[in-house]
Amino acid sequence: MKVLYTLIHDTNKYLRPAFDSSQIIEVLGETTHENIKYRIDIRVAPISFKRVIETPLRMSFPKDGKEQKSCDIPDVAVMQGRLFLSAKAYGVLSPVIGQDGEFLPATYELGEGYIFIPMRVADDVDAVDTEHCTKNDWGYFSHLSFHEARLEGWSVFRTKLNGYQSLYCQDYVKKAIEDARLSGLYITSDLANIYPEEQATQN
């Protein structure tokens, strides 16, 4: 039986990436009802940005408090169901996940990088096993389940159930990340988990 995993940004050890909203406004112009869906900094739906954002996105990894003083810039970061990739991470993962989305070039403190926009949505192929998905008393999912056979050939994907916020992957994606020792992620088979656990962090 194949195992699926959730990719989670490890906030215990690594800084979060941030878009330069002023650049996005420069590219799109004044935000309107028509173009707001292309505000990549505030919208997370799986749509293509390639014909809209044609210049490299200016990213940064700000330190927002004393608790982040010792945090590092990661090789890979999950950001609202998408991935930031360093040049090293892009070299490793683009052949593995490239068929499931699009890459946008980016720049950041350490040079060139990429934003990966996953386009696969489990709900589109009726792959969410709703009978085995449960929520807790606060309305958050405590258990998520998918019909794995319907996800055959999908390396990474999202679901509408949680507003496309989480990113799920196959075991060979996890292996590629681990084999290359790409930093920044906590990877778990608990598909409803959205919080990193320090003792299981990928180094």
Coordinates of C-alpha atoms in Angstrom, one line a residue:
M1 CA 0.0 0.0 0.0
K2 CA 1.4 3.4 -1.0
V3 CA 1.7 6.1 1.7
L4 CA 0.8 9.8 1.1
Y5 CA 2.5 12.6 3.0
T6 CA 1.8 16.2 4.0
L7 CA 4.6 18.7 3.4
I8 CA 4.7 21.3 6.3
H9 CA 7.0 24.3 6.7
D10 CA 9.2 23.8 9.7
T11 CA 8.8 27.1 11.5
N12 CA 10.8 25.8 14.4
K13 CA 14.1 26.1 12.5
Y14 CA 13.4 27.9 9.3
L15 CA 12.2 31.4 8.2
R16 CA 9.0 31.8 6.2
P17 CA 9.2 33.3 2.7
A18 CA 7.3 36.5 1.9
F19 CA 6.2 38.1 -1.4
D20 CA 7.0 41.7 -2.2
S21 CA 3.4 42.9 -2.5
S22 CA 4.5 46.3 -3.9
Q23 CA 6.1 44.5 -6.9
I24 CA 2.9 42.5 -7.5
I25 CA 0.8 45.7 -7.5
E26 CA 3.3 47.2 -9.9
V27 CA 2.8 44.2 -12.2
L28 CA -0.9 44.0 -12.0
G29 CA -1.8 47.6 -11.5
E30 CA -4.5 48.7 -9.2
T31 CA -6.4 45.7 -7.7
T32 CA -9.8 45.2 -9.3
H33 CA -12.5 42.6 -9.3
E34 CA -11.1 41.2 -12.5
N35 CA -7.4 40.9 -11.6
I36 CA -7.6 40.1 -7.8
K37 CA -7.4 36.4 -8.6
Y38 CA -3.9 37.0 -9.8
R39 CA -2.7 38.5 -6.5
I40 CA -0.4 35.6 -5.8
D41 CA 0.4 37.2 -2.4
I42 CA -3.2 36.9 -1.1
R43 CA -4.9 34.3 -3.3
V44 CA -4.1 30.6 -3.1
A45 CA -6.3 28.9 -5.8
P46 CA -4.5 26.8 -8.3
I47 CA -4.5 29.0 -11.4
S48 CA -1.7 29.8 -13.9
F49 CA 0.3 33.0 -13.4
K50 CA 2.8 32.6 -16.2
R51 CA 1.2 34.9 -18.7
V52 CA 0.5 37.5 -15.9
I53 CA 3.7 37.6 -13.9
E54 CA 6.5 37.5 -16.3
T55 CA 9.3 39.0 -14.2
P56 CA 11.0 37.1 -11.3
L57 CA 9.2 37.5 -8.1
R58 CA 11.1 39.3 -5.4
M59 CA 11.0 37.1 -2.3
S60 CA 12.5 37.6 1.1
F61 CA 12.8 35.7 4.4
P62 CA 12.3 38.3 7.1
K63 CA 13.0 37.7 10.8
D64 CA 9.9 38.8 12.6
G65 CA 10.9 38.4 16.2
K66 CA 13.6 37.3 18.6
E67 CA 12.5 33.7 18.5
Q68 CA 13.5 33.6 14.8
K69 CA 17.0 35.0 15.4
S70 CA 18.6 31.5 15.0
C71 CA 16.3 30.4 12.1
D72 CA 17.8 29.8 8.7
I73 CA 16.7 30.3 5.1
P74 CA 15.5 26.9 3.9
D75 CA 16.0 25.0 0.6
V76 CA 12.3 24.4 0.4
A77 CA 9.3 26.2 2.1
V78 CA 5.6 25.5 1.9
M79 CA 3.7 28.7 1.6
Q80 CA -0.1 28.5 1.4
G81 CA -0.1 25.2 -0.5
R82 CA 2.7 26.2 -2.8
L83 CA 6.5 25.7 -2.6
F84 CA 9.4 28.1 -2.6
L85 CA 12.5 26.3 -4.0
S86 CA 16.1 27.4 -3.9
A87 CA 18.1 26.7 -7.0
K88 CA 19.4 23.5 -5.5
A89 CA 15.9 22.4 -4.6
Y90 CA 14.6 23.2 -8.1
G91 CA 17.3 21.1 -9.6
V92 CA 16.3 18.1 -7.5
L93 CA 12.5 18.5 -7.6
S94 CA 11.6 20.0 -11.0
P95 CA 12.0 16.6 -12.7
V96 CA 9.9 14.9 -10.0
I97 CA 7.0 17.4 -9.6
G98 CA 7.1 19.5 -12.7
Q99 CA 4.3 17.8 -14.5
D100 CA 1.9 18.7 -11.6
G101 CA 2.2 22.5 -11.8
E102 CA 4.2 25.5 -13.0
F103 CA 7.4 27.2 -11.8
L104 CA 7.7 30.9 -11.5
P105 CA 11.3 32.4 -11.3
A106 CA 12.1 34.3 -8.1
T107 CA 15.0 36.1 -6.5
Y108 CA 15.8 36.3 -2.8
E109 CA 18.6 37.0 -0.3
L110 CA 20.7 34.0 -1.5
G111 CA 20.2 34.4 -5.3
E112 CA 17.8 32.8 -7.7
G113 CA 14.9 30.6 -6.7
Y114 CA 11.4 29.4 -7.9
I115 CA 7.8 29.4 -6.8
F116 CA 6.0 26.1 -7.6
I117 CA 2.3 26.4 -8.1
P118 CA 0.7 22.9 -7.8
M119 CA -2.3 22.5 -10.2
R120 CA -3.5 19.1 -9.2
V121 CA -6.7 19.1 -7.1
A122 CA -7.9 15.8 -5.5
D123 CA -11.5 16.9 -5.6
D124 CA -11.4 17.3 -9.4
V125 CA -11.0 13.5 -9.8
D126 CA -13.2 12.6 -6.9
A127 CA -10.2 11.4 -4.9
V128 CA -11.2 12.7 -1.5
D129 CA -12.5 9.9 0.7
T130 CA -15.1 12.0 2.4
E131 CA -16.5 9.0 4.4
H132 CA -13.2 8.9 6.3
C133 CA -12.5 12.6 6.7
T134 CA -13.4 14.0 10.2
K135 CA -13.3 17.3 11.9
N136 CA -12.6 18.2 15.5
D137 CA -14.7 20.4 17.8
W138 CA -13.1 23.5 16.4
G139 CA -14.0 22.7 12.8
Y140 CA -10.5 21.7 11.7
F141 CA -9.8 18.4 10.1
S142 CA -8.5 15.8 12.5
H143 CA -8.3 13.1 9.8
L144 CA -8.0 13.3 6.0
S145 CA -8.2 10.4 3.6
F146 CA -7.9 10.0 -0.2
H147 CA -8.6 7.3 -2.7
E148 CA -5.0 6.7 -3.7
A149 CA -5.7 4.8 -6.9
R150 CA -7.3 7.9 -8.3
L151 CA -4.1 9.9 -7.7
E152 CA -2.0 7.6 -9.7
G153 CA 0.7 9.6 -11.5
W154 CA 0.2 12.7 -9.3
S155 CA 3.4 13.7 -7.4
V156 CA 1.9 16.6 -5.5
F157 CA -1.7 17.8 -5.1
R158 CA -4.1 19.9 -3.0
T159 CA -7.7 19.7 -1.9
K160 CA -10.6 22.2 -1.8
L161 CA -11.5 20.9 1.6
N162 CA -9.0 23.1 3.3
G163 CA -9.0 25.9 0.8
Y164 CA -5.9 24.6 -1.1
Q165 CA -3.7 25.5 1.9
S166 CA -2.0 22.2 2.4
L167 CA 0.3 20.3 0.1
Y168 CA 0.3 16.5 -0.2
C169 CA 2.8 14.2 -2.0
Q170 CA 3.7 10.7 -2.9
D171 CA 6.4 8.7 -1.1
Y172 CA 9.0 9.2 -4.0
V173 CA 8.8 13.0 -3.5
K174 CA 9.5 12.6 0.2
K175 CA 12.4 10.3 -0.8
A176 CA 13.8 12.8 -3.2
I177 CA 13.8 15.5 -0.6
E178 CA 15.4 13.3 2.0
D179 CA 18.1 11.9 -0.4
A180 CA 19.1 15.4 -1.4
R181 CA 19.0 16.6 2.3
L182 CA 16.8 19.6 1.3
S183 CA 16.2 21.7 4.4
G184 CA 13.0 23.4 5.5
L185 CA 10.3 20.8 5.8
Y186 CA 8.5 18.5 8.3
I187 CA 7.0 15.6 6.4
T188 CA 4.3 13.5 8.0
S189 CA 1.9 10.7 7.0
D190 CA -0.7 12.3 9.3
L191 CA -2.5 14.1 6.4
A192 CA -4.5 16.4 8.7
N193 CA -1.4 17.6 10.5
I194 CA -0.5 21.3 9.9
Y195 CA 2.0 21.8 12.6
P196 CA 5.7 20.9 12.5
E197 CA 7.1 18.7 15.3
E198 CA 10.8 19.4 16.0
Q199 CA 11.8 15.8 16.8
A200 CA 10.8 14.7 13.3
T201 CA 12.1 17.6 11.2
Q202 CA 13.9 17.0 7.9
N203 CA 17.5 18.4 8.2

